[in-house]
XYZ file of C-alpha atoms in Angstrom:
422
model
C 100.782 -58.420 -115.327
C 104.275 -59.105 -114.386
C 105.487 -61.919 -111.496
C 105.023 -58.774 -108.746
C 101.931 -57.688 -109.901
C 100.602 -62.118 -109.589
C 102.411 -62.960 -106.446
C 100.334 -59.705 -104.690
C 97.720 -61.522 -106.042
C 98.359 -64.610 -104.446
C 98.986 -62.761 -100.790
C 95.537 -60.769 -101.216
C 94.049 -64.499 -100.293
C 97.056 -65.072 -98.286
C 95.433 -62.121 -96.183
C 92.060 -63.430 -96.736
C 92.511 -66.787 -95.656
C 94.058 -65.559 -92.308
C 91.237 -63.484 -91.896
C 88.885 -66.672 -91.966
C 91.250 -68.310 -89.701
C 90.559 -65.356 -86.976
C 94.455 -65.382 -86.965
C 95.535 -61.207 -85.693
C 94.375 -59.000 -87.986
C 97.105 -56.467 -87.716
C 100.132 -59.244 -87.776
C 98.803 -60.443 -91.332
C 98.156 -56.789 -93.088
C 101.471 -55.945 -91.530
C 103.339 -58.992 -92.768
C 101.463 -59.694 -96.011
C 102.911 -55.765 -96.713
C 105.979 -55.954 -95.799
C 106.800 -59.310 -97.516
C 105.100 -57.775 -100.735
C 107.267 -54.771 -100.079
C 110.369 -56.678 -99.902
C 109.536 -58.991 -102.777
C 109.305 -55.254 -105.054
C 112.834 -54.013 -103.767
C 110.864 -51.107 -101.588
C 111.306 -52.294 -97.768
C 110.975 -48.406 -96.594
C 108.196 -48.028 -98.510
C 106.128 -50.247 -95.922
C 107.983 -48.774 -93.071
C 107.332 -45.054 -94.627
C 103.568 -45.918 -94.634
C 103.423 -47.340 -91.050
C 105.136 -44.510 -89.594
C 102.788 -42.498 -91.378
C 99.679 -43.619 -90.599
C 100.494 -43.810 -87.280
C 100.858 -39.728 -86.686
C 98.082 -38.987 -88.689
C 97.097 -36.105 -86.406
C 93.032 -36.280 -87.556
C 92.736 -39.497 -86.920
C 94.788 -40.556 -83.400
C 92.397 -37.157 -82.313
C 89.484 -38.253 -82.989
C 89.869 -41.890 -82.330
C 91.444 -42.305 -79.256
C 89.414 -39.563 -77.607
C 86.307 -40.733 -78.249
C 87.410 -44.773 -76.905
C 88.274 -42.227 -73.620
C 84.865 -41.064 -73.866
C 83.391 -44.952 -74.468
C 85.141 -45.834 -71.286
C 84.136 -42.910 -69.433
C 80.613 -43.451 -70.532
C 81.278 -46.750 -69.033
C 82.611 -45.772 -65.685
C 79.729 -43.151 -64.879
C 77.510 -45.751 -65.728
C 75.955 -43.284 -67.909
C 75.351 -45.561 -70.712
C 73.981 -47.940 -68.788
C 71.454 -45.205 -67.094
C 70.778 -43.893 -70.946
C 69.527 -47.454 -72.157
C 67.489 -48.184 -68.755
C 64.994 -44.670 -69.588
C 65.213 -45.746 -73.291
C 63.956 -49.614 -72.849
C 61.544 -48.428 -69.318
C 58.463 -47.367 -71.798
C 58.566 -50.394 -74.125
C 57.177 -53.509 -72.382
C 54.066 -54.599 -73.217
C 54.322 -54.307 -77.558
C 54.560 -57.515 -77.970
C 56.086 -58.355 -81.319
C 56.553 -54.902 -81.608
C 59.506 -54.870 -79.564
C 61.502 -56.095 -82.666
C 61.547 -52.887 -84.434
C 61.533 -50.872 -81.485
C 64.447 -52.271 -79.943
C 66.400 -52.214 -82.947
C 65.755 -48.825 -83.479
C 66.375 -48.021 -79.371
C 70.178 -49.755 -80.176
C 70.683 -47.847 -83.272
C 70.234 -45.218 -81.333
C 72.280 -45.845 -78.553
C 74.956 -47.577 -80.767
C 75.393 -43.512 -82.364
C 76.290 -42.556 -78.472
C 77.908 -45.429 -77.887
C 80.297 -45.925 -80.802
C 81.423 -49.685 -80.198
C 79.547 -52.455 -81.354
C 80.532 -54.943 -79.268
C 80.036 -52.189 -76.006
C 76.519 -51.260 -76.999
C 74.726 -54.786 -77.349
C 76.355 -55.114 -73.810
C 74.745 -52.551 -72.524
C 71.755 -52.733 -74.572
C 71.366 -56.824 -74.849
C 71.965 -57.230 -71.083
C 68.296 -55.055 -70.446
C 66.709 -55.253 -73.807
C 66.826 -59.462 -74.373
C 65.604 -60.123 -71.346
C 62.182 -57.937 -71.678
C 61.943 -59.141 -75.366
C 61.694 -62.874 -74.012
C 59.673 -62.110 -71.295
C 57.388 -60.844 -73.808
C 57.027 -63.812 -75.673
C 59.919 -63.091 -78.476
C 62.239 -66.296 -79.253
C 65.481 -66.320 -77.960
C 67.094 -65.735 -81.786
C 64.832 -63.047 -83.040
C 65.449 -61.195 -79.461
C 69.117 -61.227 -80.326
C 68.779 -60.251 -83.589
C 66.933 -57.615 -82.909
C 69.487 -56.410 -81.024
C 72.242 -57.241 -83.478
C 70.357 -55.813 -86.676
C 71.018 -52.155 -84.854
C 74.425 -52.092 -84.157
C 74.798 -50.622 -87.902
C 74.376 -47.107 -85.994
C 77.825 -46.954 -84.926
C 78.582 -45.318 -88.859
C 76.356 -42.052 -87.668
C 79.022 -41.410 -84.661
C 82.042 -39.074 -85.214
C 83.843 -41.615 -83.350
C 83.680 -44.068 -85.356
C 86.934 -44.845 -87.269
C 85.872 -44.668 -90.686
C 84.384 -41.157 -90.670
C 87.232 -39.337 -89.771
C 89.316 -41.658 -91.931
C 87.511 -40.950 -95.177
C 86.608 -37.580 -94.492
C 90.263 -37.024 -94.318
C 91.249 -38.484 -97.272
C 88.353 -36.702 -99.002
C 89.254 -33.665 -97.416
C 86.229 -32.664 -95.446
C 85.289 -32.185 -92.236
C 84.207 -35.376 -90.449
C 80.483 -33.689 -89.681
C 80.137 -33.225 -93.284
C 81.168 -36.559 -94.496
C 78.704 -37.722 -91.675
C 75.876 -34.955 -93.032
C 76.664 -36.777 -96.589
C 76.004 -40.471 -95.660
C 73.331 -40.021 -93.507
C 70.428 -41.187 -95.458
C 72.219 -44.431 -97.077
C 73.032 -44.960 -93.090
C 69.681 -44.309 -92.588
C 68.276 -46.448 -95.121
C 70.617 -49.532 -93.861
C 69.065 -48.936 -90.906
C 65.811 -49.104 -91.730
C 66.095 -52.498 -93.736
C 67.436 -53.584 -90.404
C 64.361 -52.431 -88.713
C 61.470 -53.407 -91.071
C 63.451 -56.627 -92.489
C 64.562 -58.280 -89.062
C 60.990 -57.860 -88.011
C 59.739 -59.416 -91.030
C 61.804 -62.296 -90.244
C 61.816 -62.679 -87.040
C 57.500 -62.851 -88.160
C 58.102 -65.353 -90.674
C 60.187 -67.533 -88.500
C 57.092 -67.651 -85.575
C 59.464 -65.622 -82.871
C 56.338 -63.893 -81.943
C 54.761 -67.131 -80.495
C 57.216 -67.031 -78.131
C 59.406 -70.056 -76.378
C 58.546 -71.723 -72.644
C 62.149 -72.947 -72.411
C 63.632 -69.203 -72.927
C 66.126 -68.133 -70.516
C 69.235 -65.776 -70.543
C 72.934 -66.743 -69.520
C 73.187 -64.647 -66.382
C 76.653 -64.865 -66.202
C 76.895 -62.754 -69.270
C 74.553 -59.900 -67.973
C 75.904 -56.686 -66.785
C 75.912 -56.964 -63.110
C 73.648 -54.809 -61.517
C 75.803 -53.706 -58.233
C 74.711 -51.322 -56.600
C 73.261 -49.706 -60.046
C 71.116 -46.514 -60.090
C 70.445 -45.303 -63.029
C 70.708 -41.646 -63.189
C 68.217 -39.109 -65.625
C 71.016 -36.550 -65.154
C 73.596 -39.173 -66.309
C 71.495 -40.632 -69.405
C 72.058 -37.440 -71.007
C 75.952 -37.819 -71.049
C 76.583 -40.181 -73.876
C 74.603 -37.787 -76.292
C 76.402 -34.600 -75.614
C 79.672 -34.727 -77.892
C 77.380 -35.396 -80.504
C 74.769 -32.852 -79.355
C 77.523 -30.355 -79.669
C 78.865 -30.914 -83.136
C 75.709 -31.399 -85.024
C 74.581 -27.964 -83.752
C 77.669 -26.214 -83.634
C 78.163 -27.437 -87.370
C 74.352 -26.533 -88.485
C 72.881 -23.939 -86.073
C 75.649 -22.491 -83.388
C 79.130 -21.811 -85.054
C 79.843 -20.174 -81.714
C 80.518 -23.931 -80.333
C 81.718 -24.778 -83.223
C 84.659 -27.408 -82.236
C 86.567 -31.052 -83.289
C 85.382 -34.252 -82.464
C 88.003 -34.486 -79.581
C 87.640 -31.592 -78.154
C 83.875 -32.250 -77.932
C 84.260 -35.879 -76.655
C 86.744 -34.128 -73.593
C 84.417 -31.865 -73.375
C 81.517 -34.533 -72.882
C 84.144 -36.398 -70.198
C 84.648 -33.500 -68.061
C 80.830 -32.761 -67.997
C 80.344 -36.898 -67.057
C 82.952 -36.370 -64.236
C 81.026 -33.186 -62.338
C 77.577 -34.680 -62.875
C 78.674 -38.432 -61.321
C 81.354 -36.582 -59.233
C 83.751 -39.567 -59.492
C 86.878 -39.904 -58.430
C 88.739 -37.544 -61.041
C 92.239 -40.044 -59.780
C 90.478 -43.407 -61.318
C 88.538 -41.241 -63.898
C 91.542 -39.872 -65.403
C 93.168 -43.543 -65.888
C 89.786 -44.576 -66.948
C 89.718 -41.874 -70.001
C 93.256 -42.472 -70.955
C 93.006 -46.183 -70.795
C 90.329 -45.560 -73.922
C 92.760 -43.706 -75.664
C 95.206 -46.233 -75.633
C 92.614 -48.937 -76.389
C 91.474 -46.538 -78.642
C 95.155 -46.543 -80.720
C 95.949 -49.733 -80.105
C 92.636 -51.909 -81.473
C 91.526 -49.399 -84.147
C 95.004 -46.962 -85.159
C 96.530 -50.528 -85.167
C 94.421 -52.081 -87.933
C 94.318 -48.493 -89.665
C 97.995 -48.461 -89.521
C 98.371 -52.360 -90.771
C 95.989 -51.795 -93.115
C 98.119 -48.521 -94.616
C 101.613 -51.046 -94.642
C 99.172 -53.981 -96.545
C 98.403 -50.590 -99.492
C 101.834 -49.456 -99.576
C 103.014 -53.115 -100.344
C 100.425 -54.005 -103.063
C 101.186 -50.242 -104.624
C 104.693 -51.441 -104.751
C 104.277 -54.519 -106.504
C 102.041 -52.556 -108.714
C 98.764 -54.009 -108.415
C 96.943 -50.985 -107.444
C 97.941 -49.333 -110.530
C 96.680 -52.144 -112.817
C 93.556 -52.528 -110.711
C 92.797 -48.089 -111.111
C 93.441 -48.862 -114.525
C 90.854 -52.072 -114.847
C 88.721 -49.870 -113.016
C 88.373 -46.866 -115.284
C 87.218 -48.708 -117.617
C 84.056 -49.594 -116.320
C 82.688 -48.666 -112.734
C 80.417 -50.702 -112.061
C 83.671 -52.691 -111.042
C 83.937 -50.508 -108.642
C 80.262 -50.012 -107.467
C 79.847 -53.919 -107.129
C 83.878 -54.417 -105.920
C 83.000 -51.939 -102.994
C 79.911 -52.874 -101.825
C 79.578 -56.845 -102.617
C 83.367 -57.317 -101.133
C 83.666 -55.622 -98.577
C 80.247 -57.227 -97.950
C 81.492 -60.704 -98.499
C 84.351 -60.297 -96.477
C 82.372 -59.128 -93.593
C 80.477 -61.926 -93.472
C 83.043 -64.660 -93.684
C 85.755 -63.209 -91.044
C 83.401 -61.066 -89.024
C 84.736 -58.103 -89.029
C 84.344 -55.322 -91.785
C 87.122 -53.339 -90.208
C 90.079 -55.007 -92.397
C 88.655 -55.430 -95.225
C 86.851 -51.771 -95.742
C 89.898 -50.179 -94.357
C 92.676 -51.974 -97.087
C 90.224 -50.881 -100.150
C 89.748 -47.758 -99.079
C 93.447 -47.175 -98.760
C 93.953 -48.470 -101.538
C 91.264 -48.079 -104.736
C 89.263 -45.219 -102.474
C 91.757 -42.118 -103.248
C 91.301 -43.250 -107.055
C 87.860 -42.751 -107.056
C 87.650 -39.516 -109.453
C 89.895 -41.448 -112.282
C 86.440 -44.092 -112.608
C 83.835 -40.887 -112.205
C 82.966 -41.346 -108.748
C 83.841 -38.967 -105.359
C 85.803 -40.265 -102.043
C 83.262 -40.323 -99.789
C 81.009 -41.845 -101.885
C 82.757 -44.962 -102.837
C 84.613 -45.042 -99.582
C 81.448 -44.513 -97.523
C 79.744 -47.174 -99.269
C 82.758 -49.733 -98.840
C 82.493 -48.751 -95.029
C 78.255 -49.126 -94.778
C 78.588 -52.469 -96.873
C 81.386 -53.589 -94.154
C 79.726 -53.330 -91.567
C 76.599 -54.553 -93.120
C 78.385 -57.761 -93.584
C 79.486 -57.963 -90.051
C 76.567 -57.794 -88.982
C 75.573 -60.207 -90.831
C 78.058 -62.688 -90.067
C 77.938 -65.553 -87.735
C 81.598 -64.935 -86.370
C 81.207 -61.566 -85.747
C 81.663 -60.676 -82.085
C 78.872 -58.945 -81.326
C 76.643 -61.839 -82.851
C 78.380 -63.959 -80.603
C 77.818 -61.810 -77.801
C 74.181 -61.208 -77.973
C 73.387 -65.030 -78.958
C 75.477 -65.828 -75.696
C 73.273 -63.763 -74.079
C 69.770 -65.135 -75.272
C 71.619 -68.737 -75.383
C 71.099 -69.576 -78.749
C 73.221 -70.401 -81.596
C 74.546 -67.423 -83.497
C 73.540 -69.346 -86.992
C 69.738 -68.992 -85.765
C 70.515 -65.396 -85.255
C 71.829 -64.003 -88.815
C 69.192 -66.188 -90.546
C 66.624 -62.636 -89.591
C 69.787 -60.357 -90.250
C 71.457 -61.517 -93.381
C 69.005 -60.950 -96.074
C 67.836 -56.800 -94.975
C 71.834 -56.643 -94.699
C 72.633 -57.803 -98.323
C 69.446 -56.239 -99.648
C 70.884 -52.927 -98.244
C 74.347 -52.924 -99.411
C 72.511 -53.802 -103.038
C 70.336 -50.746 -102.433
C 73.175 -48.397 -101.435
C 75.252 -49.231 -104.242
C 73.250 -48.759 -106.449
C 72.004 -44.840 -104.940
C 74.873 -44.275 -103.686
C 78.141 -44.316 -106.438
């Protein structure tokens, strides 16, 4: 390898260090990418990558509209109503509350794709229920955390339109492709977390267990509505039914999210002006937080490409697809654990390596799907993840104690998916 390639390798370690130290992700990726482009005498390449990612219409539409709908669901209390009605029938199940709560969180996370947003809505209700039923705080928090892998079945999750666009297929077709593997990871979360909770004696209860009231959602004048509880399911239902059974209602992700938002407005009889502000606040948040990382990963990938490292790496992968198999699974998993986020590492991998999947006997959707599922599993096993800290705070327990119950099931699920997915 030449000097610029070795500099690119060194820069990768700088990026990893920056992510571990929890520096601003977009700054780390964009800065390192532009430095590599500059060292390779190709600064315009990095700037072009920035501009190209900014105007990726399919990604912008799906991600921003989905975040807008998520804000609307929160504003109308549709998300809280859904959680309320799902939680009502499960009281009194004893230790079986753990797998049931994990499954409920998984299901809700499809409708509310933000892991932290879902955990806040679900955890505020289910963690107190589990504590009152005699589940130890760490087990209660782990039950919710393990279910936050469900967002990867949501068309609003950034990775779905990202990989689908790369593979040249419809978002719903890509979700249909990886759905069995996502469900496998979900099953590992349900069963594995239960087994570890039993192993740690979480079903024996803790007389001193309590929740941090300051971290619970304020009840105010909240009154659950069975009609509003259905609103978070509207876009997903439209997309699934339209793609599978009723082609005449088939539409894009953005269109389904906007239609769901309009239905929420009508059913909630909300103030249209406030409602509109909330929707566009969500779209702006989606562009800033989600598209921002995608843009930054694109610039970093451009830097690695300019330095020639990607071509060298792809050539090595052609020698053995086992390197790609484990690099695309264990790599994102480990990065998810040590950084608390599966997004940055996964997007960088999918931007640089996944487009060449066919060169080493794999499909783009297979390798891309494996990478983002592994990254999400790593995040679910990380004590540094924002969602882990959130549920740990509600249950007033150490994040380390929580991930003791989720780490092994998530690692096992990643290994299984690596073996069967590509």
